[in-house]
CSV table of C-alpha atoms in Angstrom, one decimal:
chain,number,residue,atom,x,y,z
A,1,MET,CA,107.6,102.7,85.2
A,2,THR,CA,104.1,101.8,84.1
A,3,ALA,CA,101.5,100.6,86.7
A,4,ASP,CA,98.6,98.1,86.6
A,5,TYR,CA,97.1,99.7,89.7
A,6,ASP,CA,96.9,103.2,91.1
A,7,VAL,CA,96.5,102.0,94.7
A,8,LEU,CA,97.0,98.5,96.2
A,9,ALA,CA,95.7,98.4,99.8
A,10,ILE,CA,96.0,95.9,102.6
A,11,GLY,CA,93.3,96.0,105.3
A,12,ASN,CA,90.7,94.3,107.4
A,13,ALA,CA,88.0,92.6,105.3
A,14,ILE,CA,84.9,93.3,107.3
A,15,VAL,CA,81.1,93.4,106.8
A,16,ASP,CA,79.5,96.3,108.5
A,17,VAL,CA,76.1,95.9,110.2
A,18,LEU,CA,74.6,99.4,110.6
A,19,ALA,CA,71.6,100.3,112.8
A,20,THR,CA,70.3,103.5,114.3
A,21,THR,CA,70.4,103.8,118.0
A,22,THR,CA,69.8,106.3,120.9
A,23,ASP,CA,72.3,107.8,123.3
A,24,ALA,CA,70.3,106.0,126.1
A,25,PHE,CA,71.0,102.6,124.5
A,26,LEU,CA,74.7,103.3,124.4
A,27,GLU,CA,74.7,104.4,128.0
A,28,ALA,CA,72.7,101.4,129.1
A,29,GLU,CA,75.2,99.1,127.3
A,30,GLY,CA,78.2,101.0,128.8
A,31,ILE,CA,79.5,101.8,125.3
A,32,GLN,CA,81.3,105.2,124.8
A,33,LYS,CA,79.6,107.1,122.0
A,34,GLY,CA,81.8,107.7,118.9
A,35,SER,CA,84.4,105.0,120.0
A,36,MET,CA,85.8,102.1,118.2
A,37,ARG,CA,86.4,98.9,120.2
A,38,LEU,CA,87.3,95.3,119.6
A,39,ILE,CA,85.0,92.7,121.0
A,40,PRO,CA,85.0,88.9,121.2
A,41,ALA,CA,82.6,86.7,119.2
A,42,GLU,CA,80.3,86.1,122.2
A,43,GLU,CA,79.8,89.9,122.8
A,44,ALA,CA,79.3,90.5,119.1
A,45,GLN,CA,76.5,87.9,119.1
A,46,ALA,CA,74.8,89.4,122.2
A,47,LEU,CA,75.1,93.0,120.9
A,48,TYR,CA,73.7,92.0,117.5
A,49,ALA,CA,70.7,90.5,119.2
A,50,LYS,CA,69.9,93.8,121.0
A,51,MET,CA,70.4,96.1,118.0
A,52,GLY,CA,67.6,97.4,116.0
A,53,PRO,CA,67.0,96.4,112.4
A,54,GLY,CA,70.4,96.4,110.6
A,55,ARG,CA,71.7,96.9,107.2
A,56,GLU,CA,74.6,94.8,106.0
A,57,VAL,CA,77.2,96.4,103.8
A,58,SER,CA,80.8,95.4,103.1
A,59,GLY,CA,83.3,97.6,104.9
A,60,GLY,CA,86.7,97.8,106.4
A,61,SER,CA,88.8,101.0,106.3
A,62,ALA,CA,91.2,100.3,103.4
A,63,ALA,CA,88.5,98.3,101.5
A,64,ASN,CA,86.2,101.4,101.7
A,65,SER,CA,89.1,103.5,100.4
A,66,CYS,CA,89.5,101.1,97.5
A,67,ALA,CA,85.8,101.3,96.7
A,68,GLY,CA,86.1,105.1,96.7
A,69,ILE,CA,89.2,105.0,94.4
A,70,ALA,CA,87.3,102.7,92.0
A,71,ALA,CA,84.3,105.1,92.1
A,72,LEU,CA,86.6,107.9,91.1
A,73,GLY,CA,87.8,106.1,88.0
A,74,ALA,CA,91.1,104.9,89.3
A,75,LYS,CA,92.4,101.3,89.5
A,76,ALA,CA,92.5,99.7,92.9
A,77,ALA,CA,93.5,96.3,94.3
A,78,PHE,CA,92.8,95.0,97.8
A,79,ILE,CA,94.4,92.3,100.0
A,80,GLY,CA,92.5,91.1,103.0
A,81,ARG,CA,91.2,87.8,104.5
A,82,VAL,CA,87.6,86.6,104.7
A,83,SER,CA,86.3,83.2,105.7
A,84,ASN,CA,84.5,80.7,103.5
A,85,ASP,CA,81.1,81.7,104.9
A,86,GLN,CA,78.1,83.8,104.0
A,87,LEU,CA,79.5,87.2,105.1
A,88,GLY,CA,82.8,86.3,103.3
A,89,ALA,CA,80.9,85.7,100.1
A,90,VAL,CA,79.1,89.0,100.6
A,91,PHE,CA,82.3,90.9,101.1
A,92,ALA,CA,84.0,89.4,98.0
A,93,HIS,CA,81.0,90.0,95.8
A,94,ASP,CA,80.6,93.6,96.9
A,95,ILE,CA,84.2,94.7,96.5
A,96,ARG,CA,84.6,93.0,93.1
A,97,ALA,CA,81.3,94.5,92.0
A,98,VAL,CA,82.6,98.0,92.4
A,99,GLY,CA,85.6,97.3,90.3
A,100,VAL,CA,88.3,96.5,92.9
A,101,ASP,CA,90.7,93.6,92.1
A,102,PHE,CA,90.4,91.2,95.1
A,103,ARG,CA,92.1,87.8,94.9
A,104,THR,CA,92.9,86.8,98.5
A,105,PRO,CA,91.5,83.2,98.9
A,106,PRO,CA,89.0,82.7,101.7
A,107,ALA,CA,90.0,80.8,104.8
A,108,VAL,CA,88.5,77.4,105.2
A,109,GLY,CA,87.6,76.6,108.8
A,110,GLY,CA,88.8,78.9,111.7
A,111,PRO,CA,87.1,82.1,112.8
A,112,PRO,CA,84.3,83.6,110.7
A,113,THR,CA,84.5,86.7,108.6
A,114,GLY,CA,85.0,89.9,110.5
A,115,GLN,CA,82.1,92.1,111.3
A,116,CYS,CA,81.6,95.6,112.6
A,117,LEU,CA,78.4,96.4,114.5
A,118,ILE,CA,77.9,100.1,113.9
A,119,LEU,CA,75.5,102.0,116.0
A,120,VAL,CA,74.5,105.4,114.4
A,121,SER,CA,73.3,108.1,116.8
A,122,PRO,CA,70.7,110.7,115.8
A,123,ASP,CA,73.5,113.3,115.3
A,124,GLY,CA,75.3,111.0,112.8
A,125,GLN,CA,78.0,109.8,115.1
A,126,ARG,CA,79.0,106.2,114.7
A,127,THR,CA,80.0,103.9,117.5
A,128,MET,CA,81.9,100.8,116.1
A,129,ASN,CA,82.0,97.4,117.8
A,130,THR,CA,84.4,95.2,115.8
A,131,TYR,CA,84.9,91.4,115.8
A,132,LEU,CA,87.9,90.8,113.6
A,133,GLY,CA,87.5,87.1,113.0
A,134,SER,CA,89.4,85.9,110.0
A,135,CYS,CA,90.8,89.4,109.3
A,136,GLN,CA,93.7,88.6,111.5
A,137,GLU,CA,94.8,85.7,109.4
A,138,VAL,CA,96.1,87.7,106.3
A,139,ASP,CA,99.8,87.1,106.2
A,140,GLU,CA,102.9,87.7,104.1
A,141,GLY,CA,102.1,84.8,101.8
A,142,ASP,CA,99.0,86.7,100.6
A,143,VAL,CA,101.2,89.6,99.4
A,144,ASP,CA,102.0,89.1,95.7
A,145,GLU,CA,105.3,91.0,95.1
A,146,GLU,CA,104.5,91.6,91.4
A,147,ARG,CA,101.2,93.2,92.2
A,148,VAL,CA,102.8,95.5,94.8
A,149,ARG,CA,105.5,96.5,92.2
A,150,ALA,CA,102.6,97.1,89.8
A,151,ALA,CA,100.9,99.7,92.0
A,152,ARG,CA,101.7,103.4,92.1
A,153,VAL,CA,100.8,103.5,95.8
A,154,THR,CA,100.7,100.8,98.5
A,155,TYR,CA,98.4,101.8,101.3
A,156,ILE,CA,98.0,100.1,104.7
A,157,GLU,CA,95.7,100.7,107.7
A,158,GLY,CA,96.8,101.1,111.3
A,159,TYR,CA,94.0,98.7,112.3
A,160,LEU,CA,96.2,95.8,111.2
A,161,TRP,CA,98.9,96.6,113.8
A,162,ASP,CA,98.1,94.0,116.4
A,163,PRO,CA,98.3,90.3,115.4
A,164,ALA,CA,101.7,89.3,114.1
A,165,ALA,CA,100.5,87.9,110.7
A,166,PRO,CA,99.0,91.2,109.3
A,167,ILE,CA,102.1,93.1,110.5
A,168,ARG,CA,104.2,90.6,108.5
A,169,ALA,CA,102.0,91.2,105.5
A,170,CYS,CA,102.3,95.0,105.7
A,171,THR,CA,106.0,94.9,106.4
A,172,LYS,CA,106.6,92.8,103.3
A,173,ALA,CA,104.4,95.0,101.1
A,174,LEU,CA,106.0,98.2,102.2
A,175,ALA,CA,109.5,96.9,101.7
A,176,VAL,CA,108.7,95.6,98.2
A,177,ALA,CA,107.1,99.0,97.3
A,178,LYS,CA,110.0,101.0,98.6
A,179,ALA,CA,112.5,98.8,96.8
A,180,ALA,CA,110.5,99.3,93.6
A,181,GLY,CA,110.6,103.1,94.0
A,182,ARG,CA,106.8,103.2,94.6
A,183,THR,CA,104.9,105.5,97.0
A,184,THR,CA,103.8,104.1,100.4
A,185,ALA,CA,100.9,105.4,102.5
A,186,MET,CA,99.3,104.7,105.8
A,187,THR,CA,96.3,105.7,107.9
A,188,LEU,CA,96.6,105.8,111.7
A,189,SER,CA,93.0,104.5,111.7
A,190,ASP,CA,91.9,105.2,115.3
A,191,VAL,CA,93.0,106.7,118.6
A,192,PHE,CA,93.0,103.2,120.2
A,193,CYS,CA,95.4,102.0,117.5
A,194,VAL,CA,97.7,104.9,118.2
A,195,GLU,CA,97.6,104.5,121.9
A,196,GLY,CA,98.3,100.8,121.6
A,197,HIS,CA,101.1,101.1,119.1
A,198,ARG,CA,102.5,104.6,119.5
A,199,GLN,CA,106.2,103.6,119.5
A,200,ASP,CA,105.7,101.2,116.6
A,201,PHE,CA,104.1,103.9,114.5
A,202,LEU,CA,106.7,106.5,115.4
A,203,ALA,CA,109.4,104.1,114.3
A,204,LEU,CA,107.6,102.8,111.2
A,205,ILE,CA,106.5,106.1,109.6
A,206,PRO,CA,109.9,107.7,109.0
A,207,ARG,CA,111.4,104.4,107.9
A,208,ALA,CA,108.7,103.2,105.5
A,209,ILE,CA,105.8,105.7,104.9
A,210,ASP,CA,105.7,108.5,102.3
A,211,ILE,CA,102.1,109.7,103.0
A,212,VAL,CA,100.5,109.5,106.4
A,213,PHE,CA,96.8,110.2,107.1
A,214,ALA,CA,95.4,110.9,110.6
A,215,ASN,CA,92.4,112.8,112.0
A,216,GLU,CA,93.2,115.4,114.5
A,217,ASN,CA,92.6,113.2,117.5
A,218,GLU,CA,94.9,110.5,116.2
A,219,ALA,CA,97.6,113.0,115.5
A,220,MET,CA,97.4,114.5,118.9
A,221,ALA,CA,97.4,111.0,120.5
A,222,LEU,CA,100.5,110.1,118.6
A,223,PHE,CA,102.4,113.0,120.1
A,224,GLN,CA,100.6,113.1,123.4
A,225,THR,CA,99.5,116.7,123.0
A,226,HIS,CA,96.3,118.7,123.0
A,227,ASP,CA,97.7,121.2,120.5
A,228,VAL,CA,96.5,120.2,117.0
A,229,MET,CA,99.1,122.3,115.2
A,230,ALA,CA,101.9,120.8,117.3
A,231,ALA,CA,100.7,117.4,116.2
A,232,VAL,CA,100.6,118.5,112.6
A,233,ASP,CA,104.1,119.8,112.8
A,234,GLY,CA,105.2,116.5,114.4
A,235,LEU,CA,103.7,114.4,111.7
A,236,SER,CA,105.4,116.6,109.0
A,237,LYS,CA,108.7,115.7,110.5
A,238,LEU,CA,108.0,112.0,110.2
A,239,ALA,CA,106.7,111.7,106.6
A,240,PRO,CA,107.3,113.6,103.4
A,241,ILE,CA,103.5,114.3,103.2
A,242,ALA,CA,101.3,114.5,106.2
A,243,VAL,CA,97.5,114.8,106.0
A,244,VAL,CA,95.4,115.7,109.0
A,245,THR,CA,91.6,115.7,108.7
A,246,ARG,CA,89.5,117.8,111.0
A,247,SER,CA,85.8,116.9,110.3
A,248,GLU,CA,83.8,120.0,109.6
A,249,LYS,CA,87.0,122.1,109.8
A,250,GLY,CA,88.4,120.5,106.7
A,251,ALA,CA,91.9,119.2,106.4
A,252,ILE,CA,95.6,120.3,106.6
A,253,VAL,CA,98.2,119.0,104.2
A,254,VAL,CA,101.9,119.5,105.0
A,255,ASN,CA,105.0,118.7,102.9
A,256,GLY,CA,108.5,120.1,102.5
A,257,HIS,CA,107.2,123.1,100.6
A,258,GLY,CA,104.6,124.3,103.2
A,259,ARG,CA,101.1,123.9,104.6
A,260,GLU,CA,97.8,123.9,102.8
A,261,GLU,CA,94.5,124.2,104.7
A,262,VAL,CA,91.4,123.0,102.8
A,263,PRO,CA,87.8,123.6,104.1
A,264,ALA,CA,85.2,120.9,104.3
A,265,GLN,CA,82.6,120.6,101.6
A,266,LYS,CA,79.1,121.8,102.4
A,267,VAL,CA,76.7,118.9,102.7
A,268,ALA,CA,72.9,118.7,102.7
A,269,ARG,CA,72.9,116.8,106.0
A,270,VAL,CA,75.1,114.6,108.1
A,271,LEU,CA,73.4,111.2,108.4
A,272,ASP,CA,76.3,108.8,109.1
A,273,THR,CA,80.0,109.7,109.5
A,274,THR,CA,81.1,106.1,109.0
A,275,GLY,CA,83.8,106.0,106.3
A,276,ALA,CA,84.5,109.7,106.1
A,277,GLY,CA,88.2,109.3,106.7
A,278,ASP,CA,88.4,106.3,104.4
A,279,LEU,CA,86.8,108.2,101.5
A,280,PHE,CA,88.9,111.2,102.2
A,281,ALA,CA,92.0,109.0,101.7
A,282,ALA,CA,90.4,107.6,98.5
A,283,GLY,CA,90.0,111.1,97.0
A,284,PHE,CA,93.4,112.2,98.1
A,285,LEU,CA,95.2,109.2,96.8
A,286,THR,CA,93.3,109.3,93.5
A,287,GLY,CA,94.4,112.9,93.0
A,288,PHE,CA,97.9,112.0,94.0
A,289,THR,CA,98.2,109.2,91.4
A,290,ARG,CA,97.0,111.6,88.8
A,291,GLY,CA,99.8,114.0,89.6
A,292,LEU,CA,97.5,116.8,91.0
A,293,PRO,CA,98.8,119.5,93.4
A,294,LEU,CA,98.4,118.5,97.0
A,295,ARG,CA,95.7,121.1,97.6
A,296,GLN,CA,93.6,119.6,94.8
A,297,CYS,CA,94.2,116.1,96.2
A,298,ALA,CA,92.8,117.3,99.5
A,299,ILE,CA,89.8,118.9,97.9
A,300,MET,CA,89.1,115.6,96.1
A,301,GLY,CA,89.3,114.0,99.6
A,302,THR,CA,86.7,116.4,101.0
A,303,ILE,CA,84.4,115.9,98.1
A,304,ALA,CA,84.5,112.1,98.6
A,305,ALA,CA,84.1,112.4,102.3
A,306,GLY,CA,81.2,114.8,101.9
A,307,GLU,CA,79.3,112.4,99.8
A,308,VAL,CA,79.6,109.4,102.1
A,309,ILE,CA,78.4,111.2,105.3
A,310,GLU,CA,75.1,112.1,103.5
A,311,HIS,CA,73.9,108.5,103.6
A,312,PHE,CA,74.2,105.3,105.7
A,313,GLY,CA,77.2,103.1,104.9
A,314,ALA,CA,80.8,103.7,104.3
A,315,ARG,CA,80.9,103.4,100.5
A,316,PRO,CA,79.9,106.0,97.9
A,317,GLU,CA,76.4,105.9,96.4
A,318,ALA,CA,76.4,109.0,94.2
A,319,ASP,CA,78.5,109.6,91.1
A,320,LEU,CA,81.8,110.7,92.6
A,321,GLN,CA,83.4,111.5,89.3
A,322,ALA,CA,80.6,113.8,88.4
A,323,ARG,CA,80.9,115.6,91.8
A,324,VAL,CA,84.6,116.0,91.4
A,325,ARG,CA,84.1,117.5,87.9
A,326,SER,CA,81.5,120.0,89.1
A,327,LEU,CA,83.3,121.0,92.3
A,328,LEU,CA,87.0,120.8,91.2
A,329,GLY,CA,86.7,121.5,87.5
């Protein structure tokens, strides 16, 4: 079956506001370094006022992955809700400008476009404070069945698993993709997602997901263990392909034929780890849609992730296709 898209993703449409910070600021604000938390509109406004000079860039986990997929020369489409406001216009412009097909109409009235206030520590760790806003309004009516059938892979993010509307959208898209014989993929997104929806994820993955992505902390949280390899084995029993990223230790890919361990790429410096997992998924899925062996898919993931941690922001700035050609051959 031919495909109009390599990957169609559903995710939170968010504009990131990045600013450098100090460990002392995080401690004074009572914010756990390296965490991701959801905050109400009032707290978002107060924190924004206290932050240093910020840089606004379009973000959102699955949207970042789509940007990476497009940068790698593949065809990506994104479904996510913004509001009819300034940040919504910024998000729509940015994702279309990098070559991603984005057609979800903006919400008129209601909450504003989602935003993530990202505080970047001197060691490159990012602490994310997210106000979801209109993200939570994407619903099954936004899922065009023909576009899902036209995508080789349908990819969803665990961040969506809270309000009922995005869950309905994901459930519909996964069902349509499976019925069409397409591949489905999911990222667990964050430890707080796993801890809040562990039973949902344990039921969803074996029923509807072909490729599952998790970092080692998310995988261990899913199985309530401190043993990384036990968590990897657990994931491998849930999905045909399980991918566990391990930061500077690289990644592990498991399928029915065995396990592959891939080292991380050497980078000049780690400036901001925002988006590393998103870009890893972009590289992996791009390789997968090209029919590459899983080890090469994972190497493409490490190349894309390695590029994005060398600069501020969660979307690629260097020529990813050139990097892949030079490092993968």
